[in-house]
Amino acid sequence: MGTRASGATVAAGTGPDGGSVLLGAEATGAGMDPDDLPDGLVVADENGRVVCFNAAAARITAIDPRDALGRPLEKALPLQDIEGRRWWQLTDPYGGLAIRSGQPERNLLLGGREVLVSARYVRTCPTGPVRRLVVALRGTEARRRTELSHAELIATVAHELRSPLTSVKGFTATLLQKWERFTDDQKRLMLETVDADANRVTRLIAELLDISRIDSGRLEVRRQRVDMVSAVRRHVQAQTTAGQRPDRFLIRMVEPLPDLWADPDKVDQVLGNLLENAVRHGAGTVTIEVGPASVSAAEGTSVTVSDEGPGIPEESMSRVFTRFWRGSKRGGTGLGLYIVKGIVEAHGGTITVGRAPAGGARFRFSLPVGTPAFMA
């Protein structure tokens, strides 16, 4: 039999006890088909009998809606908490305190499978009886993916920390035990190694903190006047000091540039990461282009870093800025470009990746001129 409610046609059926149940919009009064919802929806009436059980609920619980409609909620949806207690008896939605408005989302068990459940108690007046119980169901797949991502992050950082910490511990223990046996040159070499490994540990911890702030939306940007051309030249100088040939780098500038207000430390982090990637994973000349740009219809500055190496495969470009992506097996945590994207977006900017004219990788980020920190 067809029933029309709020302009939507829904189906009506009969429960096991012969009572009428609604399978669609009229069960929720929402003027829409519950089967269109991405999450599971179960609605019980004032007597605690199920009047709505949508398709997502059937998929999540593996329960046929025909076996649930018209039945008491505790039998149609026999939920248990982690300790095995019956959830509906424990929460007693139709009894207990009349000021309760529902239950927050929590992880419950249903026939051996985990389900995320939240509930809303609908009353005609604030302390009146429950007229409708609305239950939302979600699968745990998304949460498991998040937990897996966190576990991978911890495992990656722990692996990367192990090597430098082992080196630091080994050299310091050796120096403390046998200081007199080493020459000054040997001591200097070991201390330089300890210093380099300590810097590596510091960098890894900073990356971990940055990821935490990016994921939680708490990455702070302290805007100051930034001379992008000077910053680029400083990073190129650092690369040549570290042993790279000066003729491997080519800087191109398009002037005049607008005044840029950004976080200088984070801009340095972005430039350092992009240059290091070009040097480590690319080949040939590394070209850095600095020029004016338009970011969201506002003035800004863009920086393009490109190389002449093999480039990034087309099928991998969509994953470049995700966690743990590595362009090659030449080391690294695979977190750098994820952090770079987070920093650029925290400034209100954009970053893209493509293929350079010479065939290598081409990264381009643009930052709006911004507002000074003391005016924000």
Short mmCIF file of C-alpha atoms in Angstrom, two decimals:
data_model
loop_
_atom_site.label_atom_id
_atom_site.label_comp_id
_atom_site.label_asym_id
_atom_site.label_seq_id
_atom_site.Cartn_x
_atom_site.Cartn_y
_atom_site.Cartn_z
CA MET A 1 0.00 0.00 0.00
CA GLY A 2 1.30 3.44 -0.82
CA THR A 3 1.25 6.35 1.64
CA ARG A 4 2.09 9.94 0.75
CA ALA A 5 3.78 12.13 3.36
CA SER A 6 5.33 15.57 2.82
CA GLY A 7 5.45 15.06 -0.90
CA ALA A 8 7.30 11.74 -0.66
CA THR A 9 5.78 8.36 -1.41
CA VAL A 10 6.67 5.74 1.17
CA ALA A 11 5.74 2.14 1.74
CA ALA A 12 3.65 0.85 4.58
CA GLY A 13 3.77 -2.67 5.92
CA THR A 14 2.57 -4.89 8.73
CA GLY A 15 4.63 -5.96 11.71
CA PRO A 16 4.71 -9.45 13.25
CA ASP A 17 1.92 -8.51 15.66
CA GLY A 18 -0.34 -7.26 12.88
CA GLY A 19 0.30 -3.57 13.62
CA SER A 20 1.05 -1.05 10.92
CA VAL A 21 4.67 0.06 10.42
CA LEU A 22 6.11 2.69 8.10
CA LEU A 23 9.16 1.93 6.00
CA GLY A 24 9.87 5.39 4.66
CA ALA A 25 9.55 9.12 5.23
CA GLU A 26 6.41 8.99 7.37
CA ALA A 27 8.31 7.00 10.02
CA THR A 28 10.64 9.91 10.61
CA GLY A 29 8.38 12.79 9.60
CA ALA A 30 11.36 14.17 7.69
CA GLY A 31 9.76 14.25 4.25
CA MET A 32 12.52 12.06 2.84
CA ASP A 33 13.31 8.43 2.31
CA PRO A 34 15.44 7.06 5.17
CA ASP A 35 17.13 4.76 2.68
CA ASP A 36 18.82 7.86 1.24
CA LEU A 37 20.72 8.40 4.49
CA PRO A 38 24.37 7.26 4.55
CA ASP A 39 24.13 6.13 8.21
CA GLY A 40 21.90 3.53 9.74
CA LEU A 41 18.58 4.81 11.10
CA VAL A 42 16.28 2.90 13.45
CA VAL A 43 13.17 4.54 14.88
CA ALA A 44 11.00 3.11 17.66
CA ASP A 45 7.57 4.45 18.61
CA GLU A 46 6.23 5.36 22.05
CA ASN A 47 5.68 1.66 22.79
CA GLY A 48 9.25 0.75 21.95
CA ARG A 49 8.42 -1.03 18.68
CA VAL A 50 10.53 -0.47 15.57
CA VAL A 51 8.72 1.57 12.93
CA CYS A 52 11.69 2.44 10.70
CA PHE A 53 14.76 0.41 9.76
CA ASN A 54 16.59 1.85 6.77
CA ALA A 55 18.85 0.17 4.21
CA ALA A 56 22.09 1.42 5.83
CA ALA A 57 20.99 -0.08 9.17
CA ALA A 58 20.36 -3.38 7.43
CA ARG A 59 23.82 -3.27 5.85
CA ILE A 60 25.60 -2.35 9.09
CA THR A 61 23.76 -4.86 11.31
CA ALA A 62 23.17 -7.64 8.74
CA ILE A 63 19.54 -7.71 9.93
CA ASP A 64 16.69 -7.97 7.44
CA PRO A 65 14.33 -4.98 7.96
CA ARG A 66 11.38 -7.37 7.72
CA ASP A 67 12.70 -9.16 10.81
CA ALA A 68 13.00 -5.89 12.75
CA LEU A 69 9.93 -3.84 11.85
CA GLY A 70 7.14 -4.07 14.39
CA ARG A 71 9.25 -5.87 16.99
CA PRO A 72 10.33 -4.50 20.38
CA LEU A 73 13.54 -2.55 20.02
CA GLU A 74 15.52 -4.69 22.46
CA LYS A 75 14.69 -7.81 20.41
CA ALA A 76 15.06 -6.25 16.97
CA LEU A 77 18.40 -4.65 17.89
CA PRO A 78 19.92 -6.73 20.74
CA LEU A 79 22.87 -4.49 21.55
CA GLN A 80 25.41 -5.22 24.27
CA ASP A 81 28.20 -3.14 25.73
CA ILE A 82 31.83 -4.29 25.80
CA GLU A 83 31.23 -6.05 29.12
CA GLY A 84 28.33 -8.06 27.69
CA ARG A 85 25.50 -6.16 29.42
CA ARG A 86 22.24 -5.69 27.51
CA TRP A 87 22.27 -2.10 26.33
CA TRP A 88 18.55 -1.30 26.32
CA GLN A 89 18.05 -2.69 29.81
CA LEU A 90 21.09 -0.75 30.99
CA THR A 91 20.01 2.61 29.52
CA ASP A 92 16.22 2.14 29.92
CA PRO A 93 15.25 4.87 27.41
CA TYR A 94 11.51 4.72 28.18
CA GLY A 95 12.00 4.82 31.95
CA GLY A 96 14.54 6.35 34.27
CA LEU A 97 15.20 10.08 34.40
CA ALA A 98 12.77 12.13 32.33
CA ILE A 99 15.35 14.85 31.71
CA ARG A 100 17.55 12.65 29.54
CA SER A 101 17.72 13.64 25.87
CA GLY A 102 19.67 10.68 24.48
CA GLN A 103 22.90 8.71 24.50
CA PRO A 104 26.26 9.84 23.02
CA GLU A 105 27.94 7.69 20.40
CA ARG A 106 29.71 4.66 21.75
CA ASN A 107 31.06 1.35 20.57
CA LEU A 108 28.62 -1.52 21.15
CA LEU A 109 28.38 -5.17 20.12
CA LEU A 110 25.68 -6.68 17.95
CA GLY A 111 25.93 -10.39 17.31
CA GLY A 112 29.71 -10.35 17.53
CA ARG A 113 30.24 -7.27 15.34
CA GLU A 114 31.14 -3.78 16.54
CA VAL A 115 28.73 -0.93 15.81
CA LEU A 116 28.87 2.77 16.69
CA VAL A 117 25.52 3.69 18.25
CA SER A 118 23.96 6.98 19.36
CA ALA A 119 20.38 7.64 20.40
CA ARG A 120 17.99 10.57 20.68
CA TYR A 121 14.94 10.60 22.93
CA VAL A 122 12.10 12.62 21.38
CA ARG A 123 9.58 14.00 23.87
CA THR A 124 6.54 16.22 23.28
CA CYS A 125 7.52 18.26 26.35
CA PRO A 126 10.90 18.50 28.15
CA THR A 127 10.10 16.02 30.92
CA GLY A 128 7.31 14.11 29.25
CA PRO A 129 7.35 10.45 28.15
CA VAL A 130 9.44 9.35 25.19
CA ARG A 131 7.29 9.52 22.05
CA ARG A 132 9.96 8.39 19.63
CA LEU A 133 13.42 6.85 19.99
CA VAL A 134 15.78 7.64 17.12
CA VAL A 135 18.90 5.47 16.88
CA ALA A 136 21.82 6.23 14.55
CA LEU A 137 24.17 3.42 13.55
CA ARG A 138 27.59 3.64 11.94
CA GLY A 139 30.12 1.01 11.00
CA THR A 140 33.57 1.01 12.57
CA GLU A 141 35.51 0.91 9.28
CA ALA A 142 36.36 4.63 9.30
CA ARG A 143 37.51 4.47 12.91
CA ARG A 144 39.62 1.41 12.17
CA ARG A 145 41.26 3.23 9.25
CA THR A 146 42.06 6.15 11.54
CA GLU A 147 43.49 3.84 14.19
CA LEU A 148 45.54 2.03 11.55
CA SER A 149 46.88 5.37 10.27
CA HIS A 150 47.87 6.36 13.80
CA ALA A 151 49.54 2.98 14.35
CA GLU A 152 51.49 3.36 11.09
CA LEU A 153 52.58 6.84 12.14
CA ILE A 154 53.83 5.60 15.51
CA ALA A 155 55.61 2.64 13.89
CA THR A 156 57.26 4.87 11.28
CA VAL A 157 58.48 7.44 13.79
CA ALA A 158 59.66 4.74 16.19
CA HIS A 159 61.64 3.10 13.38
CA GLU A 160 63.18 6.40 12.33
CA LEU A 161 64.08 7.28 15.92
CA ARG A 162 65.73 3.98 16.68
CA SER A 163 68.75 4.46 14.42
CA PRO A 164 69.89 7.93 15.59
CA LEU A 165 69.19 7.14 19.25
CA THR A 166 71.23 3.95 19.00
CA SER A 167 74.08 5.96 17.52
CA VAL A 168 73.87 8.65 20.19
CA LYS A 169 73.78 6.09 22.98
CA GLY A 170 76.68 4.12 21.52
CA PHE A 171 79.01 7.07 20.98
CA THR A 172 78.28 8.75 24.31
CA ALA A 173 78.78 5.47 26.22
CA THR A 174 82.07 4.87 24.39
CA LEU A 175 83.34 8.39 25.09
CA LEU A 176 82.43 8.18 28.77
CA GLN A 177 84.15 4.84 29.23
CA LYS A 178 87.25 5.36 27.09
CA TRP A 179 87.72 9.12 26.84
CA GLU A 180 91.48 9.01 27.34
CA ARG A 181 92.05 6.46 24.57
CA PHE A 182 90.81 8.69 21.74
CA THR A 183 92.59 11.48 19.96
CA ASP A 184 91.03 14.93 19.69
CA ASP A 185 90.13 14.28 16.06
CA GLN A 186 88.38 11.02 16.96
CA LYS A 187 86.47 12.71 19.75
CA ARG A 188 85.41 15.52 17.43
CA LEU A 189 84.18 13.04 14.81
CA MET A 190 82.08 11.13 17.34
CA LEU A 191 80.66 14.33 18.85
CA GLU A 192 79.78 15.64 15.38
CA THR A 193 77.97 12.36 14.68
CA VAL A 194 76.09 12.64 17.98
CA ASP A 195 75.15 16.24 17.15
CA ALA A 196 73.88 15.30 13.67
CA ASP A 197 71.82 12.40 15.06
CA ALA A 198 70.40 14.63 17.81
CA ASN A 199 69.33 17.10 15.12
CA ARG A 200 67.65 14.26 13.25
CA VAL A 201 65.72 13.23 16.37
CA THR A 202 64.67 16.84 16.95
CA ARG A 203 63.44 17.10 13.35
CA LEU A 204 61.41 13.88 13.66
CA ILE A 205 59.77 15.05 16.88
CA ALA A 206 58.97 18.41 15.25
CA GLU A 207 57.35 16.57 12.31
CA LEU A 208 55.25 14.51 14.71
CA LEU A 209 54.07 17.64 16.52
CA ASP A 210 53.29 19.35 13.21
CA ILE A 211 51.17 16.40 12.08
CA SER A 212 49.27 16.45 15.36
CA ARG A 213 48.55 20.17 14.98
CA ILE A 214 47.56 19.82 11.32
CA ASP A 215 45.18 16.93 12.01
CA SER A 216 43.53 18.79 14.89
CA GLY A 217 43.39 22.14 13.04
CA ARG A 218 45.61 23.81 15.66
CA LEU A 219 48.58 24.73 13.47
CA GLU A 220 49.34 28.34 14.41
CA VAL A 221 50.64 30.85 11.87
CA ARG A 222 52.60 33.83 13.27
CA ARG A 223 52.79 36.24 10.39
CA GLN A 224 55.80 38.47 9.89
CA ARG A 225 57.32 40.21 6.87
CA VAL A 226 58.96 37.54 4.69
CA ASP A 227 61.45 38.23 1.91
CA MET A 228 60.82 35.14 -0.23
CA VAL A 229 63.76 35.75 -2.57
CA SER A 230 66.21 35.99 0.34
CA ALA A 231 64.70 32.87 1.90
CA VAL A 232 65.17 30.92 -1.34
CA ARG A 233 68.77 32.07 -1.68
CA ARG A 234 69.47 31.12 1.93
CA HIS A 235 68.20 27.57 1.36
CA VAL A 236 70.21 27.21 -1.85
CA GLN A 237 73.29 28.36 0.05
CA ALA A 238 72.59 25.72 2.71
CA GLN A 239 72.44 23.04 0.02
CA THR A 240 75.75 24.11 -1.52
CA THR A 241 77.37 24.28 1.92
CA ALA A 242 76.21 20.70 2.46
CA GLY A 243 78.12 19.61 -0.65
CA GLN A 244 75.84 20.26 -3.63
CA ARG A 245 77.36 21.95 -6.70
CA PRO A 246 76.38 25.65 -6.94
CA ASP A 247 75.68 25.27 -10.67
CA ARG A 248 72.98 22.71 -9.92
CA PHE A 249 70.61 25.47 -8.77
CA LEU A 250 68.97 28.14 -10.91
CA ILE A 251 66.93 30.95 -9.32
CA ARG A 252 64.51 32.95 -11.45
CA MET A 253 62.65 36.00 -10.16
CA VAL A 254 59.74 37.96 -11.53
CA GLU A 255 59.56 41.34 -9.84
CA PRO A 256 58.08 43.37 -8.30
CA LEU A 257 56.78 41.06 -5.59
CA PRO A 258 54.01 42.11 -3.18
CA ASP A 259 54.77 42.39 0.52
CA LEU A 260 54.29 38.91 1.98
CA TRP A 261 53.25 38.37 5.58
CA ALA A 262 53.69 34.75 6.60
CA ASP A 263 55.26 32.60 9.30
CA PRO A 264 59.01 32.72 8.42
CA ASP A 265 59.84 29.47 10.24
CA LYS A 266 57.11 27.57 8.44
CA VAL A 267 58.02 29.11 5.08
CA ASP A 268 61.58 27.90 5.70
CA GLN A 269 60.17 24.45 6.48
CA VAL A 270 58.29 24.37 3.17
CA LEU A 271 61.25 25.60 1.12
CA GLY A 272 63.69 23.27 2.84
CA ASN A 273 61.48 20.24 2.26
CA LEU A 274 60.83 20.99 -1.41
CA LEU A 275 64.50 21.67 -2.16
CA GLU A 276 65.62 18.57 -0.28
CA ASN A 277 63.10 16.47 -2.23
CA ALA A 278 64.33 17.91 -5.54
CA VAL A 279 67.96 17.20 -4.64
CA ARG A 280 67.38 13.75 -3.16
CA HIS A 281 64.82 12.34 -5.59
CA GLY A 282 65.39 14.46 -8.70
CA ALA A 283 68.31 14.99 -11.04
CA GLY A 284 69.92 17.67 -13.17
CA THR A 285 69.32 21.37 -12.54
CA VAL A 286 66.92 22.37 -9.76
CA THR A 287 65.07 25.51 -10.85
CA ILE A 288 63.39 27.78 -8.29
CA GLU A 289 61.04 30.41 -9.69
CA VAL A 290 59.63 33.19 -7.51
CA GLY A 291 56.96 35.57 -8.74
CA PRO A 292 53.67 37.30 -7.99
CA ALA A 293 50.49 35.25 -7.98
CA SER A 294 46.77 35.50 -7.40
CA VAL A 295 45.45 33.43 -4.49
CA SER A 296 41.66 33.39 -4.08
CA ALA A 297 41.39 36.66 -6.04
CA ALA A 298 43.99 38.28 -3.73
CA GLU A 299 47.61 39.23 -4.28
CA GLY A 300 50.22 36.70 -3.32
CA THR A 301 53.58 35.14 -4.03
CA SER A 302 54.25 31.82 -5.74
CA VAL A 303 57.33 29.60 -5.64
CA THR A 304 57.93 26.80 -8.13
CA VAL A 305 60.57 24.11 -7.54
CA SER A 306 61.28 21.79 -10.46
CA ASP A 307 64.00 19.32 -11.38
CA GLU A 308 65.08 17.26 -14.39
CA GLY A 309 64.76 13.81 -12.88
CA PRO A 310 62.37 10.97 -13.77
CA GLY A 311 59.44 12.83 -12.24
CA ILE A 312 56.41 11.42 -10.49
CA PRO A 313 54.26 8.80 -12.22
CA GLU A 314 50.87 10.12 -13.25
CA GLU A 315 49.04 7.51 -11.18
CA SER A 316 50.92 8.60 -8.04
CA MET A 317 50.32 12.35 -8.23
CA SER A 318 47.04 12.16 -6.34
CA ARG A 319 48.87 10.54 -3.39
CA VAL A 320 51.90 12.83 -3.20
CA PHE A 321 50.58 14.92 -0.30
CA THR A 322 49.26 11.99 1.74
CA ARG A 323 51.00 10.45 4.73
CA PHE A 324 53.83 7.98 4.14
CA TRP A 325 54.05 8.60 0.40
CA ARG A 326 57.62 8.15 -0.79
CA GLY A 327 58.83 9.01 -4.27
CA SER A 328 61.69 6.52 -4.02
CA LYS A 329 63.44 4.23 -1.57
CA ARG A 330 66.05 6.83 -0.68
CA GLY A 331 64.99 7.21 2.92
CA GLY A 332 62.71 9.69 4.63
CA THR A 333 59.56 9.20 6.66
CA GLY A 334 57.12 10.06 3.89
CA LEU A 335 55.64 12.79 6.10
CA GLY A 336 57.35 15.88 4.69
CA LEU A 337 55.00 16.70 1.83
CA TYR A 338 51.95 16.04 4.01
CA ILE A 339 53.28 18.66 6.44
CA VAL A 340 54.14 21.04 3.59
CA LYS A 341 50.54 20.90 2.33
CA GLY A 342 49.21 21.49 5.85
CA ILE A 343 51.46 24.54 6.34
CA VAL A 344 50.56 26.08 2.98
CA GLU A 345 46.83 25.58 3.56
CA ALA A 346 47.12 27.01 7.09
CA HIS A 347 48.33 30.21 5.41
CA GLY A 348 45.31 30.17 3.10
CA GLY A 349 47.48 29.14 0.15
CA THR A 350 47.53 26.32 -2.38
CA ILE A 351 50.09 23.77 -3.52
CA THR A 352 50.12 21.62 -6.63
CA VAL A 353 52.34 18.99 -8.19
CA GLY A 354 52.91 18.28 -11.86
CA ARG A 355 55.51 17.50 -14.48
CA ALA A 356 58.28 20.01 -15.21
CA PRO A 357 59.14 21.01 -18.81
CA ALA A 358 62.35 18.97 -18.51
CA GLY A 359 60.40 15.91 -17.37
CA GLY A 360 61.02 16.03 -13.63
CA ALA A 361 58.73 16.86 -10.74
CA ARG A 362 57.31 20.36 -10.44
CA PHE A 363 55.94 21.68 -7.14
CA ARG A 364 54.28 25.07 -6.99
CA PHE A 365 52.91 26.74 -3.88
CA SER A 366 51.25 30.13 -3.59
CA LEU A 367 50.68 32.19 -0.45
CA PRO A 368 48.38 35.20 -0.13
CA VAL A 369 49.95 38.45 1.06
CA GLY A 370 48.34 37.91 4.45
CA THR A 371 47.84 40.21 7.42
CA PRO A 372 50.56 41.04 9.96
CA ALA A 373 50.23 39.23 13.28
CA PHE A 374 49.81 42.48 15.23
CA MET A 375 46.83 43.43 13.02
CA ALA A 376 45.10 40.04 13.07
#
